[in-house]
Each structure stands twice: as C-alpha cells, then as structure tokens.
Amino acid sequence: MQTDLDGAVNELKNTEEHAKTASTDGSCLIEKLPQEQEGTLQVERLHKGLKQQIKELQICLEEIHELETENELEQDRH
C-alpha cells in the first residue's frame, strides 16, 4: 500500500511540474503574441506595397511594349 501511495505522490509531483512548465510556456506565448501580431501586420503592409509596385511596373512594361510596337510600325513605313 505504501508503494502505491509513493507512486501516486510521484505522479502528482510530475503532473505538478508539467503544469508549471505549461503555465510558464503559456505566459511566454502570451507575452510574445503582440510582437508576432505586429510583425504580421508589417509583413502584410510590405506585401501590399510590393503588390502595388508590381502592378505599376506591369503597367510601365505594357506602355514600353506599346511604344516599341508603334516605333516598329513607324520604321516599317519609312
């Protein structure tokens, strides 16, 4: 019976240690969450800006192709 009691006490101690570790990990994650959220917002803003730059560059590229085509047509006429 003493062996069973000792085993239960050890199991309780182990469970308590796991709970403390989980609590510490949870607290750490709670502290890091706002930083991660801010980082995510910054990445999203950067992504949005880069997408806009890509659109603008695509428009410029299309305009260049149009000008090249017009230039080629003019050269063919002469």
mmCIF file of C-alpha atoms in Angstrom:
data_model
loop_
_atom_site.group_PDB
_atom_site.id
_atom_site.type_symbol
_atom_site.label_atom_id
_atom_site.label_comp_id
_atom_site.label_asym_id
_atom_site.label_seq_id
_atom_site.Cartn_x
_atom_site.Cartn_y
_atom_site.Cartn_z
ATOM 1 C CA MET A 1 0.000 0.000 0.000
ATOM 2 C CA GLN A 2 2.893 2.366 0.798
ATOM 3 C CA THR A 3 4.311 1.669 -2.664
ATOM 4 C CA ASP A 4 1.015 2.673 -4.272
ATOM 5 C CA LEU A 5 0.934 5.836 -2.186
ATOM 6 C CA ASP A 6 4.542 6.696 -3.093
ATOM 7 C CA GLY A 7 3.755 6.104 -6.773
ATOM 8 C CA ALA A 8 0.707 8.356 -6.581
ATOM 9 C CA VAL A 9 2.733 11.090 -4.838
ATOM 10 C CA ASN A 10 5.446 10.879 -7.505
ATOM 11 C CA GLU A 11 2.851 11.010 -10.250
ATOM 12 C CA LEU A 12 1.272 14.043 -8.598
ATOM 13 C CA LYS A 13 4.672 15.770 -8.378
ATOM 14 C CA ASN A 14 5.367 15.029 -12.043
ATOM 15 C CA THR A 15 1.960 16.321 -13.029
ATOM 16 C CA GLU A 16 2.542 19.477 -10.990
ATOM 17 C CA GLU A 17 5.897 20.054 -12.716
ATOM 18 C CA HIS A 18 4.279 19.579 -16.130
ATOM 19 C CA ALA A 19 1.558 22.049 -15.159
ATOM 20 C CA LYS A 20 4.161 24.618 -14.057
ATOM 21 C CA THR A 21 6.056 24.171 -17.308
ATOM 22 C CA ALA A 22 2.865 24.522 -19.333
ATOM 23 C CA SER A 23 1.911 27.631 -17.380
ATOM 24 C CA THR A 24 5.333 29.186 -17.966
ATOM 25 C CA ASP A 25 5.178 28.334 -21.665
ATOM 26 C CA GLY A 26 1.684 29.805 -21.887
ATOM 27 C CA SER A 27 2.781 33.022 -20.202
ATOM 28 C CA CYS A 28 5.730 33.309 -22.565
ATOM 29 C CA LEU A 29 3.459 32.829 -25.576
ATOM 30 C CA ILE A 30 1.032 35.451 -24.277
ATOM 31 C CA GLU A 31 3.906 37.925 -23.973
ATOM 32 C CA LYS A 32 5.148 37.174 -27.497
ATOM 33 C CA LEU A 33 1.724 37.345 -29.161
ATOM 34 C CA PRO A 34 1.527 41.155 -29.577
ATOM 35 C CA GLN A 35 5.032 41.220 -31.071
ATOM 36 C CA GLU A 36 4.124 38.479 -33.517
ATOM 37 C CA GLN A 37 0.885 40.239 -34.439
ATOM 38 C CA GLU A 38 2.756 43.498 -35.097
ATOM 39 C CA GLY A 39 5.291 41.617 -37.188
ATOM 40 C CA THR A 40 2.475 40.052 -39.180
ATOM 41 C CA LEU A 41 0.904 43.462 -39.795
ATOM 42 C CA GLN A 42 4.233 44.833 -41.002
ATOM 43 C CA VAL A 43 4.672 41.914 -43.387
ATOM 44 C CA GLU A 44 1.123 42.369 -44.696
ATOM 45 C CA ARG A 45 1.748 46.095 -45.279
ATOM 46 C CA LEU A 46 5.001 45.312 -47.061
ATOM 47 C CA HIS A 47 3.268 42.663 -49.174
ATOM 48 C CA LYS A 48 0.527 45.107 -50.146
ATOM 49 C CA GLY A 49 3.101 47.742 -51.111
ATOM 50 C CA LEU A 50 5.080 45.257 -53.183
ATOM 51 C CA LYS A 51 1.932 44.110 -54.974
ATOM 52 C CA GLN A 52 1.186 47.740 -55.850
ATOM 53 C CA GLN A 53 4.725 48.231 -57.146
ATOM 54 C CA ILE A 54 4.372 45.110 -59.291
ATOM 55 C CA LYS A 55 1.129 46.452 -60.783
ATOM 56 C CA GLU A 56 2.793 49.787 -61.544
ATOM 57 C CA LEU A 57 5.783 48.066 -63.137
ATOM 58 C CA GLN A 58 3.483 45.883 -65.232
ATOM 59 C CA ILE A 59 1.712 48.994 -66.499
ATOM 60 C CA CYS A 60 5.063 50.598 -67.360
ATOM 61 C CA LEU A 61 6.146 47.437 -69.148
ATOM 62 C CA GLU A 62 2.925 47.365 -71.175
ATOM 63 C CA GLU A 63 3.434 51.017 -72.122
ATOM 64 C CA ILE A 64 7.002 50.281 -73.215
ATOM 65 C CA HIS A 65 5.794 47.380 -75.369
ATOM 66 C CA GLU A 66 3.164 49.625 -76.948
ATOM 67 C CA LEU A 67 5.780 52.280 -77.707
ATOM 68 C CA GLU A 68 8.103 49.667 -79.183
ATOM 69 C CA THR A 69 5.312 48.365 -81.379
ATOM 70 C CA GLU A 70 4.453 51.890 -82.539
ATOM 71 C CA ASN A 71 8.130 52.595 -83.201
ATOM 72 C CA GLU A 72 8.484 49.405 -85.243
ATOM 73 C CA LEU A 73 5.415 50.327 -87.300
ATOM 74 C CA GLU A 74 6.847 53.778 -87.993
ATOM 75 C CA GLN A 75 10.190 52.295 -89.035
ATOM 76 C CA ASP A 76 8.442 49.869 -91.375
ATOM 77 C CA ARG A 77 6.679 52.806 -93.094
ATOM 78 C CA HIS A 78 9.970 54.541 -93.841
#
